[in-house]
Each structure stands twice: as structure tokens, then as C-alpha cells.
Short mmCIF file of C-alpha atoms in Angstrom, two decimals:
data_model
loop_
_atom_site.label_atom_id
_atom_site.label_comp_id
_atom_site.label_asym_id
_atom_site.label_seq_id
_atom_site.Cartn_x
_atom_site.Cartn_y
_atom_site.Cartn_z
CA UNK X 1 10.62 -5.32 2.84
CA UNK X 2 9.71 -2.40 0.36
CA UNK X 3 11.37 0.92 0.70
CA UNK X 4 9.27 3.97 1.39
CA UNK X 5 7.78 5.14 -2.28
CA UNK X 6 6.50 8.39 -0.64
CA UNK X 7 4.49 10.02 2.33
CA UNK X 8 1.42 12.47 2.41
CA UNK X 9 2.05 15.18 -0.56
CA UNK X 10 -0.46 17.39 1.71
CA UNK X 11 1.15 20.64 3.56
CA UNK X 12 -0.27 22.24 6.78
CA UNK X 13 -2.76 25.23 6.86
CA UNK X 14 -1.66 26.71 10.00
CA UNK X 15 0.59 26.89 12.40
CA UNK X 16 0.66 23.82 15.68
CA UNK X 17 -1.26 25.46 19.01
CA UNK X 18 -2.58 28.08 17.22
CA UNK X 19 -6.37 26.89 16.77
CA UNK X 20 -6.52 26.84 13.31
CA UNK X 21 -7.67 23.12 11.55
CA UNK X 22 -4.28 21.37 10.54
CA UNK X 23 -4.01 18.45 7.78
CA UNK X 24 -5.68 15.16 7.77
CA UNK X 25 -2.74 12.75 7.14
CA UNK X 26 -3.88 11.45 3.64
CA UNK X 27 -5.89 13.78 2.52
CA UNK X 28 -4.04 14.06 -0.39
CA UNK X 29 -3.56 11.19 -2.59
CA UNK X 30 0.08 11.03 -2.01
CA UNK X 31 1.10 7.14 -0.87
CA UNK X 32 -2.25 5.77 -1.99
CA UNK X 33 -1.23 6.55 -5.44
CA UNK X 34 1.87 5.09 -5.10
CA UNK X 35 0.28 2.12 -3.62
CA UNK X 36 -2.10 1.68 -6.57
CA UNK X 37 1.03 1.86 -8.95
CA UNK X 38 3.38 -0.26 -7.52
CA UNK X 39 0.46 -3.19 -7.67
CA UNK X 40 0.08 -2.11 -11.63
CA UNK X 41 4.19 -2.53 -12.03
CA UNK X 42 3.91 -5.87 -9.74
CA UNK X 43 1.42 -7.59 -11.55
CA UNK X 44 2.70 -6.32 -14.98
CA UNK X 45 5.98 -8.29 -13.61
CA UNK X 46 3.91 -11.56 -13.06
CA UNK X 47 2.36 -11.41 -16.19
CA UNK X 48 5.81 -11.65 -17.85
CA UNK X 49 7.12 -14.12 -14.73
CA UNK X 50 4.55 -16.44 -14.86
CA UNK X 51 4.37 -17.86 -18.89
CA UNK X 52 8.10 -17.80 -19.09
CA UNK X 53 7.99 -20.16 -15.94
CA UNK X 54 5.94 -22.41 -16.89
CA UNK X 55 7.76 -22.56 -19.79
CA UNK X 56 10.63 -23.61 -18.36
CA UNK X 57 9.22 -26.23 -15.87
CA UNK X 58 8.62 -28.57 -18.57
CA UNK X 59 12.34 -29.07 -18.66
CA UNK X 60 13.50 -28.75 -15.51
CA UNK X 61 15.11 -32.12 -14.09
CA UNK X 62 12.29 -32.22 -11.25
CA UNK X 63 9.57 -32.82 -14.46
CA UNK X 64 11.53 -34.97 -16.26
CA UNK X 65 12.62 -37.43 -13.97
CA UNK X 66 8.64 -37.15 -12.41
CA UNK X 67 7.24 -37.62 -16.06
CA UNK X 68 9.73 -39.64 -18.00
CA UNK X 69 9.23 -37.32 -20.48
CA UNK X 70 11.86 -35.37 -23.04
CA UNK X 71 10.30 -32.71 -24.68
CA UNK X 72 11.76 -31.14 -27.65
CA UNK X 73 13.57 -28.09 -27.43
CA UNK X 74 12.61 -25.07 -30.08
CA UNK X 75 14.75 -24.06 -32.85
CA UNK X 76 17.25 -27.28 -31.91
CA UNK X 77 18.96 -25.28 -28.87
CA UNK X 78 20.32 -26.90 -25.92
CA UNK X 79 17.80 -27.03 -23.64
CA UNK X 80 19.90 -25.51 -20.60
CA UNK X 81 20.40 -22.46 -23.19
CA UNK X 82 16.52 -22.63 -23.74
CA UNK X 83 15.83 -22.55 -20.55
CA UNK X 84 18.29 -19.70 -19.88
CA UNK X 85 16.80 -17.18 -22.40
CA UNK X 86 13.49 -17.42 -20.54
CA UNK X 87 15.18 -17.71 -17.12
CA UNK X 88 16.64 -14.15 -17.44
CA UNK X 89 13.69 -11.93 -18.34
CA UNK X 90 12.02 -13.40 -15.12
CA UNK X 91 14.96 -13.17 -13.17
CA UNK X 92 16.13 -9.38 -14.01
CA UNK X 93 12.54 -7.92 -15.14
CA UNK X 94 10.48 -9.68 -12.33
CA UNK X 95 12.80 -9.25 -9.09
CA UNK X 96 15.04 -5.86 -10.29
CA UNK X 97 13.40 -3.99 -7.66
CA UNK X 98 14.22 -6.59 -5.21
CA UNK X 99 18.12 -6.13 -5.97
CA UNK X 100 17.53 -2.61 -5.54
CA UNK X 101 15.62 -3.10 -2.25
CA UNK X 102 18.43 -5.60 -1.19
CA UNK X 103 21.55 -3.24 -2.18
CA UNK X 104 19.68 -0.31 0.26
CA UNK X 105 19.26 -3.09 3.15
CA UNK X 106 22.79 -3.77 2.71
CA UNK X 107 24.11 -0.83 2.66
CA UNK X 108 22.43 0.24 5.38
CA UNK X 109 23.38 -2.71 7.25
CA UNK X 110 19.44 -3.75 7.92
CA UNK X 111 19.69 -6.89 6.15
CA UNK X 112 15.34 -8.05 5.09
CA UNK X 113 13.76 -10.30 3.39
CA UNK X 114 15.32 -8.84 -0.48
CA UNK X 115 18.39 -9.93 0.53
CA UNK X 116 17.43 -13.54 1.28
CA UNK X 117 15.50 -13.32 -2.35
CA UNK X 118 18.52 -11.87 -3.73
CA UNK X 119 21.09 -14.50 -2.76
CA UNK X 120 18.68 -17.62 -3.32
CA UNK X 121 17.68 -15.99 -6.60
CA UNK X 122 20.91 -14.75 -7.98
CA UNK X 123 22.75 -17.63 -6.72
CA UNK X 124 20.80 -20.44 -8.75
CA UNK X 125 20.99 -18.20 -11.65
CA UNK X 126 24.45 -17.51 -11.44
CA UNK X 127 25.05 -21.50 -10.57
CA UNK X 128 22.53 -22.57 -13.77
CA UNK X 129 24.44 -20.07 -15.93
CA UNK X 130 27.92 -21.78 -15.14
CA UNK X 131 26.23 -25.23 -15.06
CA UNK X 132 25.34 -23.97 -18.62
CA UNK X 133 28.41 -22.53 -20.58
CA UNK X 134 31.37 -23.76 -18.30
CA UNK X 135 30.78 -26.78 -16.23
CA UNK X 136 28.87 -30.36 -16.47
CA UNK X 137 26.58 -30.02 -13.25
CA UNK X 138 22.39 -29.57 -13.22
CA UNK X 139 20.97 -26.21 -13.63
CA UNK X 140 18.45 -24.48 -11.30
CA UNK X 141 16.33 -22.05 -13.73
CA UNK X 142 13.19 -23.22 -12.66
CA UNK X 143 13.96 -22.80 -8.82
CA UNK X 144 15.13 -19.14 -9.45
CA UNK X 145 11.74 -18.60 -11.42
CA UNK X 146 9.50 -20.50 -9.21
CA UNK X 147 10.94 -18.50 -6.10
CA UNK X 148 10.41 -15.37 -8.18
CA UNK X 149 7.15 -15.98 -9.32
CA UNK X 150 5.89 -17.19 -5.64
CA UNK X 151 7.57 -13.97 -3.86
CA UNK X 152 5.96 -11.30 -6.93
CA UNK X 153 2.54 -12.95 -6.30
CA UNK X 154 2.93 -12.84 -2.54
CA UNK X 155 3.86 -8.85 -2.94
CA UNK X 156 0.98 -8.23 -5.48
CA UNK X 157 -1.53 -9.69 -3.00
CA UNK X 158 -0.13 -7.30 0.15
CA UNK X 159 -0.37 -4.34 -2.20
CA UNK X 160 -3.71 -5.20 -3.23
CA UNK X 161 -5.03 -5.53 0.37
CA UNK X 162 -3.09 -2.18 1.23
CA UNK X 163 -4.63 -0.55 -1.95
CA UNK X 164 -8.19 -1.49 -0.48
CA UNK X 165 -7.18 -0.21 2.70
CA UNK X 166 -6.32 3.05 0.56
CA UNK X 167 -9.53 3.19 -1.27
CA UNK X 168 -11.18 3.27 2.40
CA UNK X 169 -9.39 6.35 3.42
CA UNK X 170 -10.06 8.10 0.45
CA UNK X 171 -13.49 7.42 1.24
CA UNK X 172 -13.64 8.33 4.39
CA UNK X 173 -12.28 11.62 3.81
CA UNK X 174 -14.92 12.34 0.74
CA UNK X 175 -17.31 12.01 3.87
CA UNK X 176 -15.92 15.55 5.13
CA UNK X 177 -17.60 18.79 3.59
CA UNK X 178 -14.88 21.29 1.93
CA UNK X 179 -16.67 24.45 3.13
CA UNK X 180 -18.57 25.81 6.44
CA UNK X 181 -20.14 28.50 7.42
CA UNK X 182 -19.21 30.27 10.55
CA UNK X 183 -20.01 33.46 12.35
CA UNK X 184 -17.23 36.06 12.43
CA UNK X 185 -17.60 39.88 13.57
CA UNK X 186 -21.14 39.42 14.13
CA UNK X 187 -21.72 38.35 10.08
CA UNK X 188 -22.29 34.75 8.80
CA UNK X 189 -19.75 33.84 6.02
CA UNK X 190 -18.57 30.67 4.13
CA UNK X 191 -15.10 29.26 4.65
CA UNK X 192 -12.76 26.68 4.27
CA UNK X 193 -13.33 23.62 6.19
CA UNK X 194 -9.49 23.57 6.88
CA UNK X 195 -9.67 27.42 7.85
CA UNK X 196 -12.19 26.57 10.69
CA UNK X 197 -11.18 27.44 14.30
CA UNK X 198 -11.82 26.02 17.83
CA UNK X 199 -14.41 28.25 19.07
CA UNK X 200 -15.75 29.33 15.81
CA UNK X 201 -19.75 29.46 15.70
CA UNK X 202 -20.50 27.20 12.75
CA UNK X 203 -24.06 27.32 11.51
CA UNK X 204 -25.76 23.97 10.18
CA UNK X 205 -28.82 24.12 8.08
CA UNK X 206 -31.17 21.06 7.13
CA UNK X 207 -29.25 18.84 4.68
CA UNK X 208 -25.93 20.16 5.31
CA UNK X 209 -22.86 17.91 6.33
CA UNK X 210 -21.31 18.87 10.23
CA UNK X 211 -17.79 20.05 9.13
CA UNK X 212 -15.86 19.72 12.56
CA UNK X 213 -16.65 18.19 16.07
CA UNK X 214 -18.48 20.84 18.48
CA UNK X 215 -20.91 21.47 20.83
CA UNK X 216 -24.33 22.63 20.28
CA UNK X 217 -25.42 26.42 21.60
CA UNK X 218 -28.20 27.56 19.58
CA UNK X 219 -31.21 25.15 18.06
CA UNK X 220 -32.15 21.71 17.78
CA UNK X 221 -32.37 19.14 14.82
CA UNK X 222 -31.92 15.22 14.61
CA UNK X 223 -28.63 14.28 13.00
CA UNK X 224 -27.86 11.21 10.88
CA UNK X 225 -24.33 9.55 12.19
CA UNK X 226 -24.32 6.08 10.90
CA UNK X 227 -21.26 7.03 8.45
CA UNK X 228 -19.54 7.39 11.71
CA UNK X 229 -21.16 5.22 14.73
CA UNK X 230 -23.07 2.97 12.28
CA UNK X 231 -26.10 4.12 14.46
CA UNK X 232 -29.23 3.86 11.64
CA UNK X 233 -31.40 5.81 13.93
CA UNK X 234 -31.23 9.73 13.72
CA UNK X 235 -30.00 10.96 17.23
CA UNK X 236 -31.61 14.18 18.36
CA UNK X 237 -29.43 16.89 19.27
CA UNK X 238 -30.71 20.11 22.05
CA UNK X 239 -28.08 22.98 23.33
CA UNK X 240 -24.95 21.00 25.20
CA UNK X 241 -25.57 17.95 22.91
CA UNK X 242 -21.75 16.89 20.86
CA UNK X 243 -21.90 16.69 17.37
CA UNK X 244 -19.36 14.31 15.13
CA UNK X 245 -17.51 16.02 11.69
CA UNK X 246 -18.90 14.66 8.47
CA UNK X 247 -22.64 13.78 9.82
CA UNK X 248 -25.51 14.58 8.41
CA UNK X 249 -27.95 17.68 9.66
CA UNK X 250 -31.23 16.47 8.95
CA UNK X 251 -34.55 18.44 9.95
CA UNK X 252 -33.78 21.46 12.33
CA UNK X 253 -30.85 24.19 11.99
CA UNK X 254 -28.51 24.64 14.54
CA UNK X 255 -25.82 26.57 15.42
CA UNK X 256 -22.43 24.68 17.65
CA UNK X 257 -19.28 25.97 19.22
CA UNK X 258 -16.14 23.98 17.44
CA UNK X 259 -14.34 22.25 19.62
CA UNK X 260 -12.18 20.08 17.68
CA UNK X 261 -11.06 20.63 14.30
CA UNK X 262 -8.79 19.42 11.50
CA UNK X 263 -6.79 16.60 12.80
CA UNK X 264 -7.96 16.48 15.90
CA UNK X 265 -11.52 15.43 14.52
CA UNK X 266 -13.32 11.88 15.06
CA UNK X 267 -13.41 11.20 11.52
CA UNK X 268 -9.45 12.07 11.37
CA UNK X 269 -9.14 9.92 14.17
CA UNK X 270 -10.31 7.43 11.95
CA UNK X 271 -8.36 7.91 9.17
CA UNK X 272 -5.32 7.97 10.94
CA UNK X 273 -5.76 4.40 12.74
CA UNK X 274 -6.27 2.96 9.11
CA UNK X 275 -3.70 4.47 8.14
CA UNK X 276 -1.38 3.17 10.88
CA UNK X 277 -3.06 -0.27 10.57
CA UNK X 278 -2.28 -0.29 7.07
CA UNK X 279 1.65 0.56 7.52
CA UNK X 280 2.33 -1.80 10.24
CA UNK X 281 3.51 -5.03 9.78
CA UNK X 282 1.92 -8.01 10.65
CA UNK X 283 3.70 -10.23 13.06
CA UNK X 284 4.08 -13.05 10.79
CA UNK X 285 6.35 -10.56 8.46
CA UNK X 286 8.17 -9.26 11.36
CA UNK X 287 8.92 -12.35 12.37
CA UNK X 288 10.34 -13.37 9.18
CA UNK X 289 12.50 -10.05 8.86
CA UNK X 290 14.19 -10.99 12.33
CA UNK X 291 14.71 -14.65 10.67
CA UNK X 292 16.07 -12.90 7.21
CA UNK X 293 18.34 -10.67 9.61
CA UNK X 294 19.80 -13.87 10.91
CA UNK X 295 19.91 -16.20 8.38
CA UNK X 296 21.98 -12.97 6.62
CA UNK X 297 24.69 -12.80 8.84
CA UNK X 298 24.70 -16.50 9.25
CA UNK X 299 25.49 -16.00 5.47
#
């Protein structure tokens, strides 16, 4: 329904097959910002959409003939021009990014969902405004403005939920420490989390965060993983026991042979099925693309 705003802003540390840790998709902020900010613009649209609306339902012929009731129209104007001037900020300001969407689909030929808005949308406007200035016949503001308002709050709500979703994966990857400290040439130096390597000896002292995935070859200690399993309990670890990225050391140092690193880690693992849970589609919505595709060409 929405185009693509942007993808991962993050670039790779090394090169693919050579050992070294590569990117965890989202580790930047990248399409979680986008996320946030295309909720801000949508509900900044439905704070205009909405008053104008119910403006305008007052006089719509569905209220009137319900209520019996003919309000008076401000400033003496007809009310079809009344309605009008509110009709258009809602119609151009709230869905404009719809039209967009819609002239992309089409000229792609991949008709969606914005190009169903865009015809029942435009067309009652178009119909109202003609209805209005060049022909006896009843106008249809408040349809184009109900459907309007109804598909902004619909997208407001999905960007919300995805924009939680973000939030989590931000906070997932706070969970991973920047820096280790490995054993190179014999000497014990601190690195780059992201310059780790499969096979590196990284050395974990009480209180420190595991960086990467690995094996443990020297020491013992108990190790909290409940930011990973959800296990509450401290799980002991002895030489040949597997330790999880972004736990917590707790009592004992130890020292562990990497084994998995970067993206390959549990905790990117992680990430990157939220992240794939949060871009797919439900089947409800795919469902309603194949209909839009359809009822398009039916069109």
C-alpha cells in the first residue's frame, strides 16, 4: 500500500566469508525513523481531516433527511460551496500521498489499494464539485471525507503498531555491548564488537555483557540469559558450555572461543524475525490488494 520510505542506513564492516562480524539489519535507525515520521505526518493529516469532516456532516443530505434539520450556513454561502471549501483541504492535504502512491502503482502497472482510494475519493469530489458549479444533482463531500478520514486513521494505527515493533528492535539491539575484549598475538586488547572474529578468544569478566555467541575454553561463571531465553535462573557455564551474545557474566571470569558473530548471532537472529514480521503483510491486507488489483482492471 505504502511505497518503500527507506531501508537500513547501516554499511557492512567486512567482507561476506571472511570471518569478520557483518551488520545487524537495523542497527541503525534507518526505516524506524522513517516509521516514527510518517505516523507524525499521518496523524498531523487527521487532525486537519477529522474537524473539517465533521463539519461538513451536518449538511450532508444523509443528516438532513435523518434529522429534519437545516442548519444555517456561515457567512450566507451556499451550503454545497460551504461544504466544498472544507471538502478540499481534507481531500488534497489528507490523501496527497495516496495520489502519489496511486500514480507509482499505476505506472508500474501494480494497481493497490491507493488506487481504489484514489478513484472513490477523487471521483465524489470531482462529481460534488460539478454537482456544485455546473449541474443540479446531490453532492458527495461528506463520502469523500468520511472515506478519507476512515482510510488516514486505519494507516495511523498500522504505523503505530509497526513503530512499536520498531521501538522493540531498537531495544533489542541496546542489549548488545559495543566493545570486547579478545586475545590477539598472545596480548589481551579491547575491540569493536563488530570487529570480532570467529575463533577469536574473547575474555568475560564478572559484570560484563557476552558480546558474540561462543563456546567456553577457559573458566567457569553463572550467566544471566533471561533478556534472551526469559530463563530467571542464572545457568552455570564449565569449559564446552555455549554462551548467547548480549547475556550477562555474573560471578566467575571466563574466557570462550567465538563461534558466531555479527549477523549470524542469536540476538541478530532475533532482530531479524521482527523485523521480517514487521514488513510482511498480514493476510487480511493481502487479500484486499488481490481484490484492489481486480476491482482495478474491472475499472
Amino acid at each position: 500500500m505504502k511505497p518503500d520510505h527507506g531501508k537500513s542506513a547501516h554499511e557492512e564492516h567486512g567482507a561476506p566469508g571472511n570471518g569478520t562480524s557483518q551488520p545487524i539489519p537495523g542497527r541503525d535507525k534507518g526505516i524506524h525513523g522513517d516509521i516514527e515520521s510518517m505516523a507524525e505526518d499521518m496523524y498531523r493529516r487527521l487532525l486537519v481531516s477529522i474537524p473539517l469532516t465533521l463539519l461538513i456532516l451536518p449538511y450532508s443530505m444523509l443528516v438532513r433527511e435523518l434529522t429534519g434539520i437545516e442548519l444555517p450556513v456561515p457567512f450566507w454561502l451556499n451550503p454545497n460551496v460551504f461544504m466544498l471549501l472544507l471538502a478540499t483541504p481534507v481531500v488534497f492535504y489528507g490523501g496527497w500521498m495516496f495520489y502519489v502512491d496511486a500514480m507509482h502503482a499505476i505506472k508500474n502497472r501494480i494497481p493497490n489499494l491507493a488506487v481504489l482510494v484514489t478513484i472513490s475519493v477523487l471521483s465524489a469530489y470531482v462529481f460534488s464539485v460539478g454537482a456544485t458549479f455546473f449541474f443540479k444533482a446531490e453532492t458527495f463531500y461528506e463520502a469523500a471525507t468520511v472515506l478519507m478520514v476512515f482510510i488516514l486513521g486505519g494507516h495511523w494505527l498500522d504505523l503505530r503498531a509497526r513503530g512499536s515493533a520498531s521501538s522493540a528492535i531498537r531495544a533489542l539491539l541496546e542489549l548488545s555491548p559495543s566493545m570486547a575484549k579478545v586475545i590477539r598475538d598472545g596480548k589481551e586488547m579491547e575491540i569493536s564488537t563488530a570487529e570480532v572474529k570467529v575463533g577469536d578468544t574473547v575474555v568475560v569478566r564478572p559484570g560484563d555483557k557476552i558480546p558474540v555467541d561462543g563456546i567456553v575454553i577457559e573458566g567457569e561463571s553463572s550467566v544471566n540469559e533471561a533478556m534472551v531465553t526469559g530463563e530467571s535462573v542464572p545457568v552455570h557455564k564449565i569449559s564446552g558450555s555455549e554462551v548467547i551474545g548480549a547475556t550477562i557474566n555474573q560471578t566467575g571470569s571466563f574466557k570462550f572461543k567465538a563461534t558466531k558473530v555479527g549477523a549470524d548471532t542469536a540476538l541478530a537472529q532475533i532482530v531479524q524475525l521482527v523485523a521480517a514480521a514487521q514488513a510482511s503483510k498480514p493476510p487480511a491486507q493481502v487479500l484486499a490488494d488481490r481484490a484492489a488489483i481486480w476491482l482495478t482492471v474491472q475499472l
